[in-house]
Amino acid sequence: MIDFNLLKVDAVFCISLETDNYRRSEFTKAAEKVNLAFKFHIVKRHKKPELGCALSHQQLCQIAIEKKWDRILIFEDDCRFNNLYINFKQINKFLDENNSWEIFYLGGMLGDLWLTRNRNIARIRCACTHSYIVNISSCRKITKIDFESAGQPIDRIYKRRFKAYSCFPLITEQDVNLPSNIAPIRNGWSISESRWGKQRRSQYFQAYIKNVYKFIFTINQ
């Protein structure tokens, strides 16, 4: 059972479009099951959804700077929590003592993943921004990014510009049965939870095997 009361962050936000009442209701139900206290960050739909998504994350980073918070946890309202267990005390220790992390993912669409010498901690390159922790230094970097000129989705920018870690196993995922507010290609998908779980475990195994040499030689950790 995941208990977010054990995770040390200064604030928790969930980004949601003002028209998405159903998503907020479903996220709230999911959050209650894992003892997650959070605040919705309500935004208006942008004429360029991809840019609007990036700006909403950027707004939260600006709030963190103004409040002088050390780190915040950001969710999107299509995030769901799986039934995998994670030791938040180990994550807290890593976040407190490791100075190299810039973004710490709780879930994502895997690109690369390899384990580190820290238990339950992995290095990761992934897509999606539905659940991650960001520290104050990274917040400053993010607020300086001109997302409109960059012309790329926020997750691609994160993947290329920030050193990221994650918990292992990943404990969140997107609800793929919800229509995407950004990527129309996902709309109309329908997939069972069991099938999605099998695909996720397969991703873990493939990424681990592919990058096992990085763990053995402790590359770029």
PDB file of C-alpha atoms in Angstrom:
ATOM      1  CA  MET A   1       0.000   0.000   0.000  1.00  0.00           C
ATOM      2  CA  ILE A   2       1.414   3.380  -1.045  1.00  0.00           C
ATOM      3  CA  ASP A   3       1.268   6.091   1.623  1.00  0.00           C
ATOM      4  CA  PHE A   4       2.196   9.534   0.315  1.00  0.00           C
ATOM      5  CA  ASN A   5       2.222  10.946   3.840  1.00  0.00           C
ATOM      6  CA  LEU A   6       5.705   9.440   4.056  1.00  0.00           C
ATOM      7  CA  LEU A   7       7.087  11.352   1.068  1.00  0.00           C
ATOM      8  CA  LYS A   8       8.948  14.568   1.934  1.00  0.00           C
ATOM      9  CA  VAL A   9       7.926  17.399  -0.380  1.00  0.00           C
ATOM     10  CA  ASP A  10       6.910  20.971   0.363  1.00  0.00           C
ATOM     11  CA  ALA A  11       3.780  20.986  -1.771  1.00  0.00           C
ATOM     12  CA  VAL A  12       1.761  18.743  -4.074  1.00  0.00           C
ATOM     13  CA  PHE A  13      -0.190  19.978  -7.089  1.00  0.00           C
ATOM     14  CA  CYS A  14      -2.375  18.380  -9.718  1.00  0.00           C
ATOM     15  CA  ILE A  15      -2.779  20.236 -13.008  1.00  0.00           C
ATOM     16  CA  SER A  16      -6.279  20.177 -14.478  1.00  0.00           C
ATOM     17  CA  LEU A  17      -8.220  22.039 -17.157  1.00  0.00           C
ATOM     18  CA  GLU A  18     -11.087  24.062 -15.737  1.00  0.00           C
ATOM     19  CA  THR A  19     -13.580  22.062 -17.827  1.00  0.00           C
ATOM     20  CA  ASP A  20     -12.334  18.632 -16.678  1.00  0.00           C
ATOM     21  CA  ASN A  21     -14.624  17.995 -13.726  1.00  0.00           C
ATOM     22  CA  TYR A  22     -14.690  14.248 -14.329  1.00  0.00           C
ATOM     23  CA  ARG A  23     -10.897  13.973 -14.304  1.00  0.00           C
ATOM     24  CA  ARG A  24     -10.671  15.920 -11.064  1.00  0.00           C
ATOM     25  CA  SER A  25     -13.254  13.659  -9.478  1.00  0.00           C
ATOM     26  CA  GLU A  26     -11.414  10.509 -10.551  1.00  0.00           C
ATOM     27  CA  PHE A  27      -8.007  11.812  -9.478  1.00  0.00           C
ATOM     28  CA  THR A  28      -9.389  12.814  -6.088  1.00  0.00           C
ATOM     29  CA  LYS A  29     -10.743   9.291  -5.569  1.00  0.00           C
ATOM     30  CA  ALA A  30      -7.397   7.777  -6.538  1.00  0.00           C
ATOM     31  CA  ALA A  31      -5.493  10.186  -4.268  1.00  0.00           C
ATOM     32  CA  GLU A  32      -7.607   9.316  -1.256  1.00  0.00           C
ATOM     33  CA  LYS A  33      -6.615   5.662  -1.562  1.00  0.00           C
ATOM     34  CA  VAL A  34      -2.909   6.514  -1.212  1.00  0.00           C
ATOM     35  CA  ASN A  35      -3.201   9.217   1.483  1.00  0.00           C
ATOM     36  CA  LEU A  36      -2.214  11.965  -0.912  1.00  0.00           C
ATOM     37  CA  ALA A  37      -2.936  15.539   0.167  1.00  0.00           C
ATOM     38  CA  PHE A  38      -2.771  17.903  -2.796  1.00  0.00           C
ATOM     39  CA  LYS A  39      -4.127  21.065  -4.378  1.00  0.00           C
ATOM     40  CA  PHE A  40      -5.537  21.381  -7.889  1.00  0.00           C
ATOM     41  CA  HIS A  41      -3.864  23.889 -10.185  1.00  0.00           C
ATOM     42  CA  ILE A  42      -6.746  24.844 -12.492  1.00  0.00           C
ATOM     43  CA  VAL A  43      -5.845  26.213 -15.913  1.00  0.00           C
ATOM     44  CA  LYS A  44      -7.759  27.349 -18.986  1.00  0.00           C
ATOM     45  CA  ARG A  45      -7.465  25.478 -22.267  1.00  0.00           C
ATOM     46  CA  HIS A  46      -4.742  27.009 -24.423  1.00  0.00           C
ATOM     47  CA  LYS A  47      -5.201  27.404 -28.166  1.00  0.00           C
ATOM     48  CA  LYS A  48      -1.978  25.419 -28.445  1.00  0.00           C
ATOM     49  CA  PRO A  49      -2.551  22.495 -26.015  1.00  0.00           C
ATOM     50  CA  GLU A  50       1.064  21.339 -26.036  1.00  0.00           C
ATOM     51  CA  LEU A  51       2.277  24.824 -25.131  1.00  0.00           C
ATOM     52  CA  GLY A  52      -0.471  25.258 -22.565  1.00  0.00           C
ATOM     53  CA  CYS A  53       0.641  22.069 -20.847  1.00  0.00           C
ATOM     54  CA  ALA A  54       4.231  23.310 -20.606  1.00  0.00           C
ATOM     55  CA  LEU A  55       3.178  26.706 -19.293  1.00  0.00           C
ATOM     56  CA  SER A  56       1.048  25.153 -16.547  1.00  0.00           C
ATOM     57  CA  HIS A  57       4.072  23.232 -15.262  1.00  0.00           C
ATOM     58  CA  GLN A  58       6.173  26.362 -15.551  1.00  0.00           C
ATOM     59  CA  GLN A  59       3.637  28.289 -13.455  1.00  0.00           C
ATOM     60  CA  LEU A  60       3.985  25.792 -10.612  1.00  0.00           C
ATOM     61  CA  CYS A  61       7.764  26.100 -10.743  1.00  0.00           C
ATOM     62  CA  GLN A  62       7.403  29.864 -10.421  1.00  0.00           C
ATOM     63  CA  ILE A  63       5.165  29.397  -7.392  1.00  0.00           C
ATOM     64  CA  ALA A  64       7.799  27.142  -5.798  1.00  0.00           C
ATOM     65  CA  ILE A  65      10.434  29.828  -6.310  1.00  0.00           C
ATOM     66  CA  GLU A  66       8.248  32.539  -4.816  1.00  0.00           C
ATOM     67  CA  LYS A  67       7.405  30.345  -1.813  1.00  0.00           C
ATOM     68  CA  LYS A  68      11.074  29.328  -1.434  1.00  0.00           C
ATOM     69  CA  TRP A  69      10.179  25.636  -1.396  1.00  0.00           C
ATOM     70  CA  ASP A  70      12.959  23.070  -1.758  1.00  0.00           C
ATOM     71  CA  ARG A  71      10.938  20.648  -3.884  1.00  0.00           C
ATOM     72  CA  ILE A  72       7.417  20.087  -5.117  1.00  0.00           C
ATOM     73  CA  LEU A  73       5.494  17.149  -6.523  1.00  0.00           C
ATOM     74  CA  ILE A  74       3.493  17.708  -9.707  1.00  0.00           C
ATOM     75  CA  PHE A  75       0.720  15.495 -11.052  1.00  0.00           C
ATOM     76  CA  GLU A  76      -1.545  15.708 -14.072  1.00  0.00           C
ATOM     77  CA  ASP A  77      -5.162  14.719 -13.616  1.00  0.00           C
ATOM     78  CA  ASP A  78      -4.940  11.567 -15.756  1.00  0.00           C
ATOM     79  CA  CYS A  79      -2.402  10.081 -13.347  1.00  0.00           C
ATOM     80  CA  ARG A  80      -3.316   6.860 -11.572  1.00  0.00           C
ATOM     81  CA  PHE A  81      -1.535   4.893  -8.847  1.00  0.00           C
ATOM     82  CA  ASN A  82      -0.723   1.221  -9.293  1.00  0.00           C
ATOM     83  CA  ASN A  83      -0.601  -1.338  -6.494  1.00  0.00           C
ATOM     84  CA  LEU A  84       3.189  -1.621  -6.348  1.00  0.00           C
ATOM     85  CA  TYR A  85       4.937  -0.897  -3.057  1.00  0.00           C
ATOM     86  CA  ILE A  86       7.748   1.624  -2.734  1.00  0.00           C
ATOM     87  CA  ASN A  87       9.790   2.630   0.299  1.00  0.00           C
ATOM     88  CA  PHE A  88       9.405   6.407   0.529  1.00  0.00           C
ATOM     89  CA  LYS A  89      11.992   6.612   3.305  1.00  0.00           C
ATOM     90  CA  GLN A  90      14.639   5.448   0.850  1.00  0.00           C
ATOM     91  CA  ILE A  91      13.450   7.987  -1.699  1.00  0.00           C
ATOM     92  CA  ASN A  92      13.549  10.774   0.902  1.00  0.00           C
ATOM     93  CA  LYS A  93      17.097   9.810   1.818  1.00  0.00           C
ATOM     94  CA  PHE A  94      18.160   9.881  -1.821  1.00  0.00           C
ATOM     95  CA  LEU A  95      16.523  13.239  -2.505  1.00  0.00           C
ATOM     96  CA  ASP A  96      18.083  14.746   0.622  1.00  0.00           C
ATOM     97  CA  GLU A  97      21.606  13.420   0.112  1.00  0.00           C
ATOM     98  CA  ASN A  98      22.077  13.259  -3.664  1.00  0.00           C
ATOM     99  CA  ASN A  99      22.849  16.604  -5.272  1.00  0.00           C
ATOM    100  CA  SER A 100      22.850  15.432  -8.883  1.00  0.00           C
ATOM    101  CA  TRP A 101      19.130  14.849  -9.431  1.00  0.00           C
ATOM    102  CA  GLU A 102      17.094  17.503 -11.200  1.00  0.00           C
ATOM    103  CA  ILE A 103      13.826  15.666 -11.811  1.00  0.00           C
ATOM    104  CA  PHE A 104      12.564  12.580  -9.994  1.00  0.00           C
ATOM    105  CA  TYR A 105       9.820  10.622 -11.742  1.00  0.00           C
ATOM    106  CA  LEU A 106       7.209   8.480 -10.063  1.00  0.00           C
ATOM    107  CA  GLY A 107       5.986   7.259 -13.446  1.00  0.00           C
ATOM    108  CA  GLY A 108       6.565   7.726 -17.135  1.00  0.00           C
ATOM    109  CA  MET A 109       6.701   6.159 -20.569  1.00  0.00           C
ATOM    110  CA  LEU A 110      10.082   4.489 -20.581  1.00  0.00           C
ATOM    111  CA  GLY A 111      12.876   5.347 -22.950  1.00  0.00           C
ATOM    112  CA  ASP A 112      15.915   4.208 -20.966  1.00  0.00           C
ATOM    113  CA  LEU A 113      16.140   2.955 -17.395  1.00  0.00           C
ATOM    114  CA  TRP A 114      18.971   1.504 -15.389  1.00  0.00           C
ATOM    115  CA  LEU A 115      19.334   0.754 -11.708  1.00  0.00           C
ATOM    116  CA  THR A 116      21.705   2.617  -9.414  1.00  0.00           C
ATOM    117  CA  ARG A 117      23.569   1.607  -6.289  1.00  0.00           C
ATOM    118  CA  ASN A 118      20.721   3.147  -4.309  1.00  0.00           C
ATOM    119  CA  ARG A 119      17.942   0.705  -3.521  1.00  0.00           C
ATOM    120  CA  ASN A 120      14.631   1.478  -5.272  1.00  0.00           C
ATOM    121  CA  ILE A 121      16.289   4.267  -7.303  1.00  0.00           C
ATOM    122  CA  ALA A 122      16.910   4.202 -11.049  1.00  0.00           C
ATOM    123  CA  ARG A 123      18.299   6.565 -13.656  1.00  0.00           C
ATOM    124  CA  ILE A 124      15.715   7.223 -16.311  1.00  0.00           C
ATOM    125  CA  ARG A 125      14.993   8.919 -19.603  1.00  0.00           C
ATOM    126  CA  CYS A 126      11.290   8.931 -20.255  1.00  0.00           C
ATOM    127  CA  ALA A 127       8.299  10.675 -21.753  1.00  0.00           C
ATOM    128  CA  CYS A 128       5.240  12.013 -19.920  1.00  0.00           C
ATOM    129  CA  THR A 129       4.990  14.527 -17.102  1.00  0.00           C
ATOM    130  CA  HIS A 130       2.045  13.077 -15.196  1.00  0.00           C
ATOM    131  CA  SER A 131       3.973  12.621 -11.920  1.00  0.00           C
ATOM    132  CA  TYR A 132       7.369  13.942 -10.914  1.00  0.00           C
ATOM    133  CA  ILE A 133       9.263  15.788  -8.205  1.00  0.00           C
ATOM    134  CA  VAL A 134      11.282  18.864  -9.130  1.00  0.00           C
ATOM    135  CA  ASN A 135      13.775  20.695  -6.934  1.00  0.00           C
ATOM    136  CA  ILE A 136      14.231  24.426  -6.583  1.00  0.00           C
ATOM    137  CA  SER A 137      17.291  24.568  -8.856  1.00  0.00           C
ATOM    138  CA  SER A 138      15.385  22.868 -11.636  1.00  0.00           C
ATOM    139  CA  CYS A 139      12.412  25.133 -11.037  1.00  0.00           C
ATOM    140  CA  ARG A 140      14.670  28.088 -11.782  1.00  0.00           C
ATOM    141  CA  LYS A 141      15.859  26.419 -14.996  1.00  0.00           C
ATOM    142  CA  ILE A 142      12.331  25.582 -16.076  1.00  0.00           C
ATOM    143  CA  THR A 143      11.049  29.130 -15.565  1.00  0.00           C
ATOM    144  CA  LYS A 144      13.776  30.392 -17.920  1.00  0.00           C
ATOM    145  CA  ILE A 145      12.760  28.090 -20.788  1.00  0.00           C
ATOM    146  CA  ASP A 146      10.941  29.741 -23.680  1.00  0.00           C
ATOM    147  CA  PHE A 147       8.615  26.842 -24.438  1.00  0.00           C
ATOM    148  CA  GLU A 148       6.942  28.621 -27.344  1.00  0.00           C
ATOM    149  CA  SER A 149      10.238  29.130 -29.156  1.00  0.00           C
ATOM    150  CA  ALA A 150      11.460  25.660 -28.214  1.00  0.00           C
ATOM    151  CA  GLY A 151       8.665  24.142 -30.272  1.00  0.00           C
ATOM    152  CA  GLN A 152       8.827  20.817 -28.430  1.00  0.00           C
ATOM    153  CA  PRO A 153       6.663  19.065 -25.832  1.00  0.00           C
ATOM    154  CA  ILE A 154       7.709  19.644 -22.253  1.00  0.00           C
ATOM    155  CA  ASP A 155       8.564  15.990 -21.650  1.00  0.00           C
ATOM    156  CA  ARG A 156      10.981  15.984 -24.591  1.00  0.00           C
ATOM    157  CA  ILE A 157      12.686  19.097 -23.247  1.00  0.00           C
ATOM    158  CA  TYR A 158      12.959  17.530 -19.805  1.00  0.00           C
ATOM    159  CA  LYS A 159      14.405  14.364 -21.326  1.00  0.00           C
ATOM    160  CA  ARG A 160      17.135  16.269 -23.156  1.00  0.00           C
ATOM    161  CA  ARG A 161      18.027  18.974 -20.638  1.00  0.00           C
ATOM    162  CA  PHE A 162      17.585  17.500 -17.162  1.00  0.00           C
ATOM    163  CA  LYS A 163      19.252  14.677 -15.272  1.00  0.00           C
ATOM    164  CA  ALA A 164      16.430  12.464 -14.137  1.00  0.00           C
ATOM    165  CA  TYR A 165      15.991   9.634 -11.675  1.00  0.00           C
ATOM    166  CA  SER A 166      12.944   7.613 -10.715  1.00  0.00           C
ATOM    167  CA  CYS A 167      11.666   5.255  -8.109  1.00  0.00           C
ATOM    168  CA  PHE A 168      11.899   1.604  -9.056  1.00  0.00           C
ATOM    169  CA  PRO A 169       9.406   0.214  -9.631  1.00  0.00           C
ATOM    170  CA  LEU A 170       7.455   3.131 -11.042  1.00  0.00           C
ATOM    171  CA  ILE A 171       4.289   3.645  -9.022  1.00  0.00           C
ATOM    172  CA  THR A 172       2.139   5.821 -11.288  1.00  0.00           C
ATOM    173  CA  GLU A 173       0.869   5.663 -14.840  1.00  0.00           C
ATOM    174  CA  GLN A 174      -1.465   7.554 -17.114  1.00  0.00           C
ATOM    175  CA  ASP A 175      -5.040   6.408 -17.474  1.00  0.00           C
ATOM    176  CA  VAL A 176      -4.796   5.430 -21.137  1.00  0.00           C
ATOM    177  CA  ASN A 177      -8.554   5.029 -21.363  1.00  0.00           C
ATOM    178  CA  LEU A 178      -9.044   8.760 -20.894  1.00  0.00           C
ATOM    179  CA  PRO A 179      -8.891  10.910 -24.047  1.00  0.00           C
ATOM    180  CA  SER A 180      -5.730  12.983 -24.230  1.00  0.00           C
ATOM    181  CA  ASN A 181      -5.974  16.761 -24.005  1.00  0.00           C
ATOM    182  CA  ILE A 182      -2.734  17.050 -25.962  1.00  0.00           C
ATOM    183  CA  ALA A 183      -2.118  13.989 -28.143  1.00  0.00           C
ATOM    184  CA  PRO A 184      -5.150  13.102 -30.287  1.00  0.00           C
ATOM    185  CA  ILE A 185      -3.396   9.925 -31.415  1.00  0.00           C
ATOM    186  CA  ARG A 186      -4.188   8.419 -27.990  1.00  0.00           C
ATOM    187  CA  ASN A 187      -7.881   9.217 -28.221  1.00  0.00           C
ATOM    188  CA  GLY A 188     -10.053   6.220 -28.882  1.00  0.00           C
ATOM    189  CA  TRP A 189      -7.640   3.745 -27.289  1.00  0.00           C
ATOM    190  CA  SER A 190      -9.070   1.111 -25.002  1.00  0.00           C
ATOM    191  CA  ILE A 191      -6.887  -1.262 -23.047  1.00  0.00           C
ATOM    192  CA  SER A 192      -7.526  -3.443 -20.019  1.00  0.00           C
ATOM    193  CA  GLU A 193      -5.673  -2.844 -16.749  1.00  0.00           C
ATOM    194  CA  SER A 194      -4.215  -6.359 -16.847  1.00  0.00           C
ATOM    195  CA  ARG A 195      -2.904  -5.931 -20.378  1.00  0.00           C
ATOM    196  CA  TRP A 196      -1.461  -2.512 -19.531  1.00  0.00           C
ATOM    197  CA  GLY A 197       0.229  -4.020 -16.476  1.00  0.00           C
ATOM    198  CA  LYS A 198       1.833  -6.758 -18.554  1.00  0.00           C
ATOM    199  CA  GLN A 199       3.118  -4.207 -21.054  1.00  0.00           C
ATOM    200  CA  ARG A 200       4.549  -2.102 -18.226  1.00  0.00           C
ATOM    201  CA  ARG A 201       6.396  -5.052 -16.686  1.00  0.00           C
ATOM    202  CA  SER A 202       7.738  -5.978 -20.100  1.00  0.00           C
ATOM    203  CA  GLN A 203       9.037  -2.433 -20.523  1.00  0.00           C
ATOM    204  CA  TYR A 204      10.814  -2.645 -17.170  1.00  0.00           C
ATOM    205  CA  PHE A 205      12.514  -5.911 -18.055  1.00  0.00           C
ATOM    206  CA  GLN A 206      13.590  -4.790 -21.524  1.00  0.00           C
ATOM    207  CA  ALA A 207      14.965  -1.476 -20.263  1.00  0.00           C
ATOM    208  CA  TYR A 208      16.838  -3.180 -17.426  1.00  0.00           C
ATOM    209  CA  ILE A 209      18.431  -5.812 -19.675  1.00  0.00           C
ATOM    210  CA  LYS A 210      19.323  -3.225 -22.293  1.00  0.00           C
ATOM    211  CA  ASN A 211      21.154  -1.061 -19.751  1.00  0.00           C
ATOM    212  CA  VAL A 212      22.485  -3.649 -17.296  1.00  0.00           C
ATOM    213  CA  TYR A 213      26.076  -2.737 -18.206  1.00  0.00           C
ATOM    214  CA  LYS A 214      25.444   0.811 -16.967  1.00  0.00           C
ATOM    215  CA  PHE A 215      24.536  -0.572 -13.572  1.00  0.00           C
ATOM    216  CA  ILE A 216      27.564  -2.883 -13.463  1.00  0.00           C
ATOM    217  CA  PHE A 217      29.968  -0.083 -14.266  1.00  0.00           C
ATOM    218  CA  THR A 218      27.983   2.612 -12.421  1.00  0.00           C
ATOM    219  CA  ILE A 219      27.862   4.858 -15.458  1.00  0.00           C
ATOM    220  CA  ASN A 220      26.535   8.414 -15.056  1.00  0.00           C
ATOM    221  CA  GLN A 221      24.764   7.899 -11.753  1.00  0.00           C
TER     222      GLN A 221
END
